[in-house]
Amino acid sequence: MNHYADVVLPVPLPGLFTYALPESLATQAQAGCRVSVPFGNKRTTVGLIARLHDTAPKGVDLKTVIDLIDTSPVILPQQMMLWQWIADYYICSIGEVFKAALPAKLKALPKASRRSHSGKSAKGLSDAEATASVSPDTLQHLPASSLPVLSPAQTDAIAAIRLAWQQHPVCLLQGVTSSGKTELYIHLIDEAIRRGGQVLYLLPEIVLTSQLTDRLRAVFGERLGVYHSKFSDKERAEVWHRQLSAQPYDIIVGVRSSVFLPFQRLGLVIVDEEHEVNFKQQEPAPRYNARNVAIMMAARAGALTLLGTATPSFESYYNARLGKYGLVQLTERYGQVQLPEIEVVDVSELRRKRLMQGPFSPQLLDAMQAALQAGEQVILFQNRRGYAPQVQCHICGWVPRCPHCDVPLTLHKRSGRITCHYCGYTTEIPLQCPACENPDLRGHGFGTERIEDDLARLFPTARVARMDLDTTRTRTAYEQIIDDFSCHRTDILVGTQMVTKGLDFEHVSVVGILSADTMLHQPDFRAYERSFQMMSQVAGRAGRRQRQGRVFLQTMDANLPLIHHVVAADYEAAYREQMLERREFSYPPFTRFIIVYLKHRTASTVDALAREATLLLRRHFGTRVLGPDEPPVARIQSLYIRRIILKLEHAIPLAQARHLLLETRTQLLSQRLYSAAHIYFDVDPL
Ligand code: ADP
Ligand code: ZN
Ligand code: ZN
């Protein structure tokens, strides 16, 4: 019998924790079951049994498992293996993965465990039994008639995907906006579940709308489960249990965290809008890219993967070009509607001639006017939320800044406050400039809130909706905005990058990109790629049915090659141009980046730490170490931030790099001066 359990605990410490198993639990315990265990100052913590064994650890004072929470595993062996891969690849602890993976309800101590353990007290699958109430008979039936009839181009694309899969388990589908990628997915999902496989349909956080789930539910009915971070924790725990049951959902539509769900027989993974940056988790660890994890997950399960988008990430396109992925291109829109016509508007010239009305060019205003009169809709894209990105005293130049972060505060006029977009710090708009007492403080630049105000003035009868982080705090608010616009209860939708995501509206004839420049001038080597993607995507919202749409692209830099590529819808040219630069500077995808983040409350300490860390890392990695430097926002929540960038050739084994990085971190944190510092790693940062 096994008397010891190696347990995963939801903590950033590396490795597993060995506990003794009391005789009474040893018979029932299995890997993948949760336990309650004593840990640290907290009386009790929920942990996960990774393995059971009978080898007494030497020289340690063992603590004992308090109770067994499950009688059968709630985490499958393949999940555990994937989590370990995530922890290794993204250089964090498996405990951090465990913490990110489980819905809160599954990490909480169940009341049952306070009782003495008996078979009955174990919880686990009891929830699943309650929700898996659909009878197997209803599941057998698939209404094949509701599958969309594919166009010839779509039929060819499906055939090409099947063919590509014979050579490569991963296929990249580059289909122009409105080519009907969703309809292709529906067919491929249908095929996969007929083969008995389960399907994971992964979407970036914000795209998951009722628009799409309704469409899928119409075809797949009860076989479809949805997993979203804005769903209640209870709902998410239910999906989890259902996936463990004898009747799991065949299809899960979900956001990045759905890669953590249990799948018993995964057959197909679809990553829609695969280029989306928010597949990458930034904070906290694990800083994983759900697209890449999904590819790994599929590979381990022997499943197929389809990456779909109109504007592939340059990294995926590169992989396809290298022959690592299959590549299928769908170049015509469904119904042969033409791609929108993009008109470049030179804002610098119009400014000189004083012809701009705030953020609007006369061309855009005219087109909007005409569209509204014709009963059509308009989408406006501005990549800044709030009223004005900053407030400035026009007499002395004073700018209010966040006391905790190194950024100016953004003006939010509706709430009468100025707010930090990094830490949430907020305060009232000062009545006068604290430096010169000027009472007339003004906002500079245009945020979505201000554009909404301008629209009310310029188009007093139009119904305007705004979609940004501030108006979509809840799932219902978000869906309401989309629903209203879809049903034409609103005429103009103004928003941040949220409006660029794969939404399908029927009556949009005009799209305005108010300022291409704010995107282009981000201090990031991916700014070019992102700008191309965002502009192409938002342009793709125009003229999706029947008629060609018009897009107005306002910029100060009308001659940039990138702008020409967007206008010509020439992805290939944008890609080639950018790859020359990436190759020259050895940027990804030609190398792998790992950013080492260093944080401390004291600027001088973090500077000393960064210098010392750089020296240590140079010993191992030589000239592959860049920095240290300050990130664009060098102080967040009172912590000063420095970073060191590691640029590694693909030939360097990641395991070796990880080992050296962890060793260096341990060495640094063991010094008294740095003991309060935070050091962490971001692998493949986005
Ligand atoms: P994409 O995801 O490529 O941008 P969608 O899948 O949203 O495109 O399709 C664009 C529009 O065309 C949608 O309204 C969709 O319903 C319609 N459509 C695409 N293919 C078909 C088809 N085979 N039959 C009927 N409608 C289709
Ligand atoms: Zn002043
Ligand atoms: Zn702040």
XYZ file of C-alpha atoms and ligand atoms in Angstrom:
715
model
C 0.000 0.000 0.000
C 1.117 3.587 -0.637
C 1.727 5.605 2.460
C 2.939 8.825 0.944
C 1.414 11.329 -1.408
C 3.332 13.890 -3.472
C 0.967 16.822 -3.608
C 0.658 19.890 -5.836
C -0.125 22.989 -3.782
C -1.380 26.281 -5.232
C 1.830 28.153 -4.419
C 4.699 29.614 -6.440
C 7.244 27.275 -4.841
C 8.787 24.697 -7.130
C 8.162 20.998 -6.879
C 5.728 18.730 -5.102
C 5.116 18.403 -1.381
C 5.244 15.021 0.272
C 2.667 14.161 2.928
C 1.990 11.011 4.877
C -1.305 9.282 4.130
C -3.206 7.890 7.060
C -4.047 4.217 6.696
C -7.748 4.966 6.414
C -7.240 7.176 3.318
C -4.514 5.154 1.672
C -6.938 2.632 0.230
C -9.047 5.247 -1.532
C -6.500 7.823 -2.577
C -5.645 8.101 -6.271
C -3.515 10.455 -8.303
C -5.747 13.293 -9.525
C -7.816 13.417 -6.327
C -7.791 16.488 -4.166
C -6.787 16.431 -0.547
C -6.849 18.880 2.299
C -3.466 19.273 3.875
C -1.815 21.452 6.495
C 0.471 24.047 4.952
C 2.396 27.033 6.294
C 0.536 29.394 8.570
C -2.766 28.672 6.935
C -4.362 25.813 8.735
C -5.512 23.906 5.708
C -5.070 24.079 1.952
C -6.485 22.141 -0.938
C -3.857 20.189 -2.811
C -3.818 17.707 -5.607
C -2.287 14.248 -5.447
C 0.276 13.988 -8.225
C 1.533 10.548 -7.231
C 1.408 8.003 -4.492
C 4.367 5.971 -3.321
C 5.829 4.074 -0.471
C 9.237 5.649 -0.155
C 9.622 7.486 3.117
C 11.393 10.814 2.545
C 14.504 11.028 4.653
C 15.253 13.528 7.336
C 12.052 15.531 7.185
C 9.277 15.926 9.633
C 6.315 14.817 7.551
C 2.902 16.329 7.859
C -0.148 14.188 7.303
C -2.982 14.504 4.820
C -6.073 15.693 6.683
C -8.711 14.420 4.340
C -9.414 13.110 0.892
C -11.832 15.341 -1.007
C -12.530 13.116 -4.010
C -13.088 9.407 -4.400
C -12.226 9.552 -8.084
C -9.809 11.857 -9.901
C -10.949 15.378 -10.841
C -7.758 15.942 -12.812
C -6.857 13.406 -15.474
C -3.298 12.117 -15.952
C -3.001 13.861 -19.328
C -3.943 17.183 -17.688
C -1.313 16.743 -15.042
C 1.277 16.055 -17.719
C 0.229 19.103 -19.698
C 0.377 21.276 -16.588
C 3.885 20.095 -15.919
C 4.799 20.994 -19.479
C 3.285 24.465 -18.982
C 5.203 24.945 -15.749
C 8.446 23.878 -17.418
C 7.997 25.868 -20.595
C 6.785 29.069 -18.979
C 9.175 28.750 -16.028
C 6.753 28.746 -13.145
C 5.597 26.195 -10.579
C 3.030 23.514 -11.315
C 1.239 24.910 -8.267
C 0.723 28.178 -10.122
C -0.722 26.248 -13.062
C -3.004 24.339 -10.700
C -4.161 27.626 -9.218
C -4.903 29.135 -12.620
C -6.553 25.992 -13.923
C -9.219 25.203 -11.382
C -12.441 27.141 -10.882
C -12.442 28.631 -7.386
C -15.092 26.201 -6.228
C -12.747 23.296 -6.877
C -9.941 24.966 -4.963
C -12.063 25.752 -1.937
C -12.178 23.462 1.047
C -15.470 21.639 0.809
C -17.509 21.598 3.974
C -17.447 17.825 3.754
C -13.768 17.660 4.574
C -14.370 19.111 8.018
C -16.299 15.994 8.824
C -14.363 12.845 9.314
C -13.649 11.132 6.065
C -15.834 8.348 4.918
C -16.788 7.292 1.438
C -19.808 9.585 1.662
C -17.959 12.728 2.579
C -16.005 12.685 -0.640
C -17.503 15.094 -3.109
C -15.985 15.051 -6.535
C -18.334 13.573 -9.066
C -21.531 14.124 -7.166
C -21.902 17.531 -8.867
C -21.373 15.982 -12.244
C -24.104 13.481 -11.658
C -26.455 16.338 -10.950
C -25.657 18.185 -14.226
C -25.170 15.228 -16.633
C -28.815 14.693 -16.834
C -29.104 14.681 -20.628
C -30.133 11.239 -21.831
C -27.767 9.459 -24.214
C -30.555 9.144 -26.786
C -30.890 12.843 -27.389
C -27.140 12.962 -27.852
C -27.093 10.469 -30.672
C -29.123 12.591 -32.966
C -27.395 15.256 -35.020
C -29.618 17.355 -37.229
C -27.413 17.159 -40.292
C -29.825 19.315 -42.228
C -28.861 22.347 -40.222
C -25.272 22.195 -41.404
C -24.662 25.117 -43.744
C -24.298 24.330 -47.424
C -20.788 25.343 -48.385
C -19.841 27.460 -51.354
C -17.445 25.956 -53.922
C -14.534 27.931 -52.471
C -15.410 26.750 -48.974
C -15.722 23.160 -50.161
C -12.269 23.370 -51.712
C -10.864 24.827 -48.515
C -12.284 21.969 -46.421
C -10.790 19.431 -48.799
C -7.459 21.230 -48.611
C -7.568 21.218 -44.813
C -8.233 17.472 -44.722
C -5.345 16.951 -47.086
C -3.038 19.193 -45.072
C -3.890 17.224 -41.939
C -2.599 14.073 -43.560
C 0.863 15.642 -43.479
C 0.740 17.960 -40.468
C -1.362 17.727 -37.340
C -1.583 21.538 -37.317
C -3.134 23.478 -40.182
C -3.295 27.247 -40.529
C -6.418 28.489 -42.273
C -5.966 31.988 -43.601
C -9.407 33.076 -44.708
C -10.168 36.699 -45.493
C -12.715 38.403 -43.272
C -16.234 37.179 -43.972
C -15.049 34.181 -45.978
C -17.128 31.944 -43.744
C -14.489 30.410 -41.503
C -17.118 29.706 -38.876
C -19.109 27.642 -41.353
C -16.003 25.604 -42.113
C -15.409 25.048 -38.423
C -18.964 23.781 -38.059
C -18.395 21.155 -40.713
C -15.072 20.078 -39.242
C -16.545 19.895 -35.747
C -19.344 17.737 -37.047
C -16.850 15.369 -38.652
C -14.720 15.203 -35.530
C -17.572 14.301 -33.216
C -18.861 11.724 -35.653
C -15.457 10.092 -35.334
C -16.051 10.055 -31.589
C -13.658 12.868 -30.745
C -14.209 15.863 -28.527
C -13.633 19.356 -29.802
C -12.120 22.385 -28.140
C -13.053 25.614 -29.920
C -10.860 28.316 -28.518
C -11.666 32.001 -28.851
C -9.977 35.131 -27.609
C -11.546 36.455 -24.422
C -13.759 39.138 -25.825
C -15.124 37.535 -28.973
C -17.196 34.971 -27.192
C -20.605 36.352 -27.910
C -24.052 34.924 -28.063
C -23.803 35.624 -31.812
C -21.425 32.722 -32.186
C -22.720 30.407 -29.489
C -26.271 30.729 -30.864
C -24.997 29.740 -34.271
C -23.211 26.697 -32.874
C -26.028 25.748 -30.564
C -28.440 25.731 -33.487
C -26.376 22.938 -34.977
C -24.987 21.051 -32.002
C -27.578 21.710 -29.314
C -26.914 20.102 -25.953
C -23.575 18.740 -27.072
C -22.080 22.193 -26.727
C -20.634 23.549 -23.509
C -19.393 27.086 -22.998
C -16.501 28.046 -20.742
C -15.906 31.723 -20.139
C -14.142 33.732 -17.469
C -17.181 35.965 -17.153
C -19.396 33.000 -16.309
C -20.006 32.360 -12.669
C -17.603 30.134 -10.879
C -20.446 27.716 -10.242
C -21.128 27.378 -13.956
C -17.461 26.770 -14.644
C -17.217 24.113 -11.952
C -20.242 22.421 -13.510
C -18.590 22.302 -16.923
C -15.487 20.833 -15.299
C -17.422 18.046 -13.617
C -19.428 17.370 -16.718
C -16.181 16.851 -18.650
C -15.210 14.146 -16.182
C -18.528 12.382 -16.359
C -19.618 9.569 -18.662
C -21.424 12.146 -20.815
C -19.054 15.014 -21.294
C -19.788 17.838 -23.709
C -18.577 16.910 -27.171
C -17.697 20.502 -27.910
C -16.344 23.126 -25.587
C -16.349 26.702 -26.814
C -14.143 28.632 -24.526
C -11.542 31.251 -23.803
C -7.923 30.652 -22.945
C -8.510 28.966 -19.583
C -10.452 26.172 -21.282
C -7.133 24.547 -22.191
C -7.082 23.469 -18.545
C -10.344 21.518 -18.758
C -10.430 17.730 -18.692
C -10.925 16.128 -22.120
C -11.274 12.382 -22.227
C -11.002 11.915 -25.997
C -9.897 15.123 -27.633
C -10.044 14.881 -31.409
C -9.899 18.430 -32.718
C -8.761 21.824 -31.518
C -9.829 24.967 -33.324
C -8.134 28.215 -32.421
C -10.146 31.023 -33.951
C -8.517 34.449 -34.410
C -5.264 32.695 -33.613
C -3.294 35.940 -33.956
C -5.019 37.499 -30.947
C -2.718 38.807 -28.258
C -5.113 38.026 -25.457
C -4.534 34.298 -25.851
C -1.426 35.141 -23.862
C -1.901 35.491 -20.142
C 0.130 38.413 -18.866
C -0.489 38.308 -15.147
C -0.200 36.298 -12.940
C 1.826 33.156 -13.739
C 1.513 30.933 -15.678
C 2.188 33.461 -18.463
C 1.051 30.999 -21.051
C -0.117 31.377 -24.615
C -3.333 29.381 -24.870
C -2.893 28.913 -28.611
C 0.478 27.282 -28.098
C -0.733 25.257 -25.131
C -3.691 24.074 -27.209
C -1.366 22.941 -29.987
C 0.695 21.024 -27.447
C -2.417 19.576 -25.845
C -3.724 18.376 -29.205
C -0.366 16.883 -30.121
C -0.282 14.904 -26.901
C -3.813 13.644 -27.425
C -3.147 12.756 -31.054
C -5.746 15.338 -32.055
C -5.792 17.689 -35.027
C -5.458 21.457 -34.756
C -6.843 24.195 -36.964
C -5.611 27.761 -36.503
C -7.985 30.180 -38.198
C -7.692 33.891 -38.926
C -7.692 36.475 -41.685
C -4.400 37.895 -40.447
C -2.148 35.142 -39.100
C 0.373 35.978 -36.443
C 3.676 36.295 -38.265
C 4.930 33.479 -36.077
C 2.249 31.024 -37.255
C 2.635 32.101 -40.846
C 6.362 31.554 -40.550
C 5.726 28.066 -39.185
C 3.433 27.352 -42.102
C 6.008 28.663 -44.571
C 8.683 26.514 -42.945
C 6.472 23.492 -43.458
C 5.796 22.912 -39.761
C 2.088 23.621 -40.285
C -0.147 23.011 -43.240
C -1.461 26.172 -44.893
C -4.847 26.667 -46.526
C -5.964 30.004 -47.907
C -9.507 31.115 -48.546
C -9.326 34.308 -50.523
C -12.907 35.142 -51.375
C -15.652 36.451 -49.171
C -18.819 34.422 -48.870
C -21.322 35.521 -51.504
C -18.393 36.997 -53.426
C -18.848 40.321 -51.685
C -15.764 42.426 -52.346
C -13.321 43.362 -49.641
C -13.950 46.922 -48.482
C -12.402 49.807 -50.280
C -9.918 51.562 -48.009
C -9.382 55.278 -48.367
C -6.318 56.782 -46.716
C -6.933 60.175 -45.165
C -3.895 62.365 -44.620
C -4.649 63.997 -41.302
C -1.505 66.129 -41.209
C -2.557 68.001 -44.311
C -6.125 68.443 -43.122
C -4.826 69.741 -39.796
C -2.693 72.284 -41.578
C -5.712 73.429 -43.532
C -7.769 73.399 -40.348
C -10.287 71.067 -41.878
C -10.420 68.457 -39.125
C -13.393 68.524 -36.772
C -11.758 67.107 -33.671
C -10.811 63.540 -34.581
C -12.957 63.529 -37.747
C -11.908 64.255 -41.294
C -14.479 65.824 -43.627
C -14.383 62.693 -45.828
C -15.293 60.455 -42.924
C -18.038 62.808 -41.743
C -19.583 62.917 -45.217
C -19.537 59.154 -45.571
C -21.048 58.737 -42.105
C -23.772 61.213 -42.926
C -24.610 59.387 -46.147
C -24.574 55.974 -44.464
C -26.865 57.093 -41.672
C -29.255 58.665 -44.134
C -29.362 55.411 -46.076
C -30.216 53.544 -42.878
C -26.811 51.892 -42.644
C -24.460 51.541 -39.704
C -21.003 52.858 -38.847
C -18.134 51.478 -36.758
C -15.457 53.822 -35.413
C -12.228 52.475 -33.983
C -10.065 54.426 -31.579
C -7.494 52.621 -29.522
C -7.850 54.757 -26.392
C -10.519 54.528 -23.755
C -11.609 57.254 -21.399
C -12.208 60.860 -22.375
C -8.672 62.051 -22.922
C -5.428 60.092 -22.496
C -4.046 62.868 -20.358
C -4.835 66.165 -18.727
C -2.484 69.062 -19.086
C -2.298 72.601 -17.819
C -1.902 74.667 -20.960
C -0.199 77.451 -19.002
C 2.557 75.664 -17.104
C 2.468 72.191 -18.674
C 1.627 70.319 -15.464
C 0.280 66.806 -16.052
C -1.351 64.757 -13.280
C 0.356 61.388 -12.955
C -0.384 58.245 -11.003
C 1.335 58.300 -7.589
C 1.958 54.537 -7.889
C 2.787 54.091 -11.546
C 4.873 55.880 -14.101
C 1.993 57.058 -16.318
C -0.230 60.086 -16.759
C -3.785 59.700 -15.470
C -6.554 59.339 -18.024
C -9.487 61.697 -17.891
C -12.893 60.032 -17.490
C -15.401 62.801 -17.801
C -18.542 60.749 -17.095
C -17.289 59.829 -13.680
C -15.604 63.210 -13.195
C -12.343 61.517 -12.353
C -8.825 60.922 -13.539
C -7.765 57.298 -13.441
C -4.679 55.135 -13.814
C -5.123 52.402 -16.388
C -2.396 50.320 -14.808
C -3.394 50.093 -11.166
C -6.884 51.546 -11.090
C -5.895 54.501 -8.884
C -8.515 57.189 -9.278
C -9.073 60.672 -7.972
C -11.256 63.693 -8.679
C -10.312 66.090 -11.437
C -8.471 68.943 -9.698
C -10.367 72.257 -9.772
C -7.193 74.088 -10.653
C -3.616 73.398 -11.573
C -1.683 72.748 -8.333
C 1.412 74.363 -9.861
C 0.043 77.648 -11.249
C -3.575 77.734 -10.042
C -4.911 77.906 -13.584
C -8.536 76.797 -13.210
C -8.897 75.659 -16.808
C -7.387 72.157 -17.058
C -8.022 70.465 -20.357
C -7.895 66.960 -21.694
C -5.456 66.190 -24.481
C -6.117 63.667 -27.194
C -9.215 61.661 -27.924
C -10.492 58.696 -26.009
C -13.646 56.765 -26.913
C -15.682 58.677 -24.324
C -14.850 61.987 -25.904
C -15.628 60.670 -29.379
C -19.003 59.575 -28.100
C -19.614 63.164 -26.914
C -18.516 64.599 -30.242
C -20.847 62.234 -32.072
C -23.794 63.372 -29.992
C -23.045 66.911 -31.115
C -22.329 66.109 -34.780
C -25.101 63.540 -35.300
C -27.765 64.486 -32.776
C -30.325 61.991 -34.078
C -28.004 58.997 -34.405
C -28.046 56.339 -31.718
C -24.479 55.879 -30.491
C -23.037 53.014 -28.471
C -19.578 52.760 -26.994
C -17.711 49.494 -26.514
C -14.569 49.549 -24.400
C -13.330 48.137 -21.134
C -15.392 50.676 -19.185
C -18.735 49.780 -20.767
C -18.251 46.010 -20.812
C -17.423 45.142 -17.250
C -20.068 42.408 -17.275
C -20.876 39.811 -19.859
C -24.451 41.042 -20.143
C -23.354 44.627 -20.761
C -21.036 43.448 -23.499
C -23.635 41.269 -25.151
C -26.246 43.988 -24.891
C -24.057 46.367 -26.873
C -23.433 43.767 -29.562
C -27.027 42.701 -29.629
C -28.296 46.282 -29.944
C -25.940 46.966 -32.793
C -26.735 43.659 -34.476
C -30.470 44.377 -34.353
C -29.874 47.929 -35.513
C -31.119 49.521 -32.338
C -27.954 51.620 -32.499
C -26.438 53.302 -35.534
C -22.847 54.077 -34.625
C -20.584 51.838 -32.601
C -17.444 53.489 -31.297
C -14.879 51.417 -29.490
C -11.377 50.260 -28.771
C -9.840 47.134 -30.279
C -12.886 45.236 -29.075
C -14.685 46.357 -32.234
C -11.986 44.785 -34.385
C -12.762 41.256 -33.201
C -14.577 38.714 -35.327
C -18.013 40.240 -35.157
C -20.483 39.788 -37.971
C -22.876 42.692 -38.568
C -25.086 42.961 -41.555
C -25.617 46.672 -42.105
C -22.209 48.220 -41.555
C -21.196 50.164 -44.630
C -18.658 52.593 -43.176
C -15.727 51.944 -40.858
C -13.501 54.728 -39.544
C -10.018 54.102 -38.166
C -9.610 57.411 -36.388
C -5.911 57.292 -35.731
C -3.658 54.625 -37.157
C -0.683 56.342 -35.559
C -1.328 55.568 -31.896
C -0.987 51.879 -32.763
C 2.034 52.247 -34.992
C 4.129 54.154 -32.532
C 4.031 51.700 -29.677
C 7.578 50.958 -28.505
C 7.369 47.282 -29.392
C 8.849 45.355 -32.291
C 5.430 43.841 -32.875
C 3.726 47.223 -33.344
C 3.880 46.845 -37.113
C 2.341 43.381 -37.087
C -0.371 44.402 -34.621
C -1.291 47.549 -36.518
C -1.629 45.583 -39.716
C -3.817 43.012 -38.005
C -6.025 45.493 -36.197
C -6.589 47.702 -39.195
C -7.306 44.777 -41.505
C -9.635 43.217 -38.966
C -11.625 46.361 -38.284
C -11.809 47.074 -42.013
C -13.203 43.555 -42.386
C -16.278 44.550 -40.390
C -17.463 46.650 -43.333
C -19.695 45.436 -46.142
C -19.960 41.805 -45.091
C -23.204 41.084 -46.894
C -24.196 41.964 -50.414
C -22.445 45.284 -50.845
C -18.856 46.471 -50.652
C -18.091 48.639 -47.622
C -15.934 51.729 -47.243
C -13.141 52.233 -44.763
C -11.502 55.546 -43.863
C -8.021 55.166 -42.524
C -6.879 58.407 -40.883
C -3.158 58.836 -40.378
C -0.430 61.445 -40.054
C 1.864 59.183 -42.060
C 0.020 58.369 -45.272
C 3.168 57.210 -47.046
C 4.162 54.415 -44.701
C 4.520 51.129 -46.597
C 2.385 49.474 -43.933
C -0.553 51.721 -44.784
C -0.220 50.694 -48.420
C -0.232 47.033 -47.474
C -3.404 47.502 -45.435
C -5.077 49.315 -48.320
C -4.053 46.631 -50.790
C -5.069 43.913 -48.297
C -1.612 42.513 -48.999
C -0.788 40.384 -45.996
C 2.059 38.692 -47.786
C 3.815 41.999 -48.503
C 3.429 43.173 -44.924
C 4.791 39.865 -43.716
C 7.781 39.877 -46.068
C 8.739 43.429 -45.238
C 8.571 42.803 -41.526
C 10.457 39.513 -41.720
C 13.453 41.287 -43.223
C 13.639 43.458 -40.144
C 13.039 40.602 -37.727
C 15.776 38.572 -39.336
C 18.217 41.461 -39.311
C 17.685 42.098 -35.608
C 17.261 38.415 -34.682
C 13.782 38.973 -33.323
C 11.152 36.259 -32.997
C 10.266 34.084 -34.828
C 13.982 33.772 -35.630
C 14.840 33.631 -31.940
C 13.010 33.027 -28.695
C 12.630 35.875 -26.204
C 12.522 35.419 -22.478
C 12.040 38.572 -20.438
C 13.357 38.579 -16.894
C 11.279 40.982 -14.813
C 12.740 42.484 -11.668
C 10.610 44.473 -9.244
C 11.267 46.282 -6.008
C 9.852 49.138 -3.944
C 13.120 51.050 -4.067
C 14.470 52.366 -7.340
C 18.130 52.130 -6.317
C 17.705 48.548 -5.137
C 16.032 47.418 -8.315
C 18.755 49.116 -10.343
C 21.483 47.355 -8.387
C 19.621 44.080 -8.705
C 19.193 44.524 -12.442
C 22.894 45.255 -12.889
C 23.917 42.259 -10.868
C 21.419 39.975 -12.569
C 22.691 41.099 -15.954
C 26.276 40.317 -14.984
C 25.332 36.864 -13.738
C 23.262 36.112 -16.811
C 26.007 37.325 -19.145
C 28.288 34.707 -17.642
C 25.920 32.028 -18.871
C 24.361 33.593 -21.934
C 26.971 36.074 -23.160
C 25.747 38.562 -25.722
C 22.291 36.992 -25.795
C 21.526 39.164 -22.769
C 20.084 42.594 -23.584
C 19.571 45.301 -21.022
C 18.786 45.929 -18.313
C 16.256 48.570 -19.274
C 13.089 50.193 -18.061
C 9.838 49.044 -19.639
C 7.629 51.806 -21.127
C 5.801 51.968 -17.803
C 8.618 51.588 -15.332
C 6.655 51.701 -12.117
C 3.364 49.958 -11.423
C 1.616 49.698 -8.078
C 4.552 51.264 -6.287
C 6.999 48.688 -7.607
C 9.864 49.844 -9.796
C 10.335 47.568 -12.764
C 13.415 46.667 -14.747
C 13.746 44.015 -17.353
C 16.436 41.996 -19.005
C 15.761 40.424 -22.355
C 17.213 37.075 -23.321
C 17.366 36.411 -27.010
C 17.940 32.720 -27.532
C 18.543 30.795 -30.711
C 16.063 27.966 -31.159
C 18.962 25.518 -30.964
C 19.435 26.301 -27.274
C 17.469 23.789 -25.196
C 14.890 25.611 -23.132
C 15.434 23.207 -20.231
C 19.019 24.342 -19.955
C 18.089 28.023 -20.092
C 15.403 27.463 -17.461
C 17.854 25.778 -15.160
C 20.319 28.656 -15.400
C 17.595 31.261 -14.941
C 16.190 29.590 -11.849
C 19.653 29.163 -10.401
C 20.418 32.826 -10.991
C 17.157 33.863 -9.376
C 17.850 31.755 -6.288
C 21.324 33.189 -6.018
C 20.021 36.771 -6.216
C 17.076 36.363 -3.858
C 19.287 34.756 -1.235
C 21.107 38.065 -0.781
C 19.640 40.091 2.068
C 19.446 43.289 0.023
C 17.227 41.637 -2.575
C 15.147 39.346 -0.413
C 12.021 41.496 -0.947
C 12.458 41.664 -4.705
C 10.256 39.898 -7.226
C 11.922 38.117 -10.106
C 9.912 36.298 -12.708
C 10.115 35.221 -16.319
C 7.974 35.818 -19.343
C 8.637 33.250 -22.066
C 7.576 34.203 -25.600
C 6.283 37.585 -24.407
C 3.643 39.365 -26.458
P -15.446 34.893 -41.070
O -15.420 34.201 -39.730
O -14.569 34.221 -42.072
O -15.199 36.363 -40.978
P -18.219 34.186 -41.041
O -18.086 32.730 -40.796
O -18.646 35.060 -39.921
O -16.891 34.748 -41.686
O -19.191 34.364 -42.293
C -19.545 35.640 -42.785
C -21.033 35.670 -43.090
O -21.342 34.867 -44.224
C -21.864 35.160 -41.958
O -23.005 35.951 -41.835
C -22.225 33.756 -42.387
O -23.444 33.336 -41.840
C -22.297 33.871 -43.889
N -21.908 32.604 -44.505
C -20.651 32.166 -44.701
N -20.646 30.951 -45.290
C -21.932 30.593 -45.472
C -22.589 29.456 -46.043
N -21.886 28.437 -46.541
N -23.935 29.462 -46.066
C -24.632 30.493 -45.568
N -24.083 31.596 -45.020
C -22.743 31.660 -44.972
Zn -0.417 75.060 -14.487
Zn -1.320 53.505 -11.228
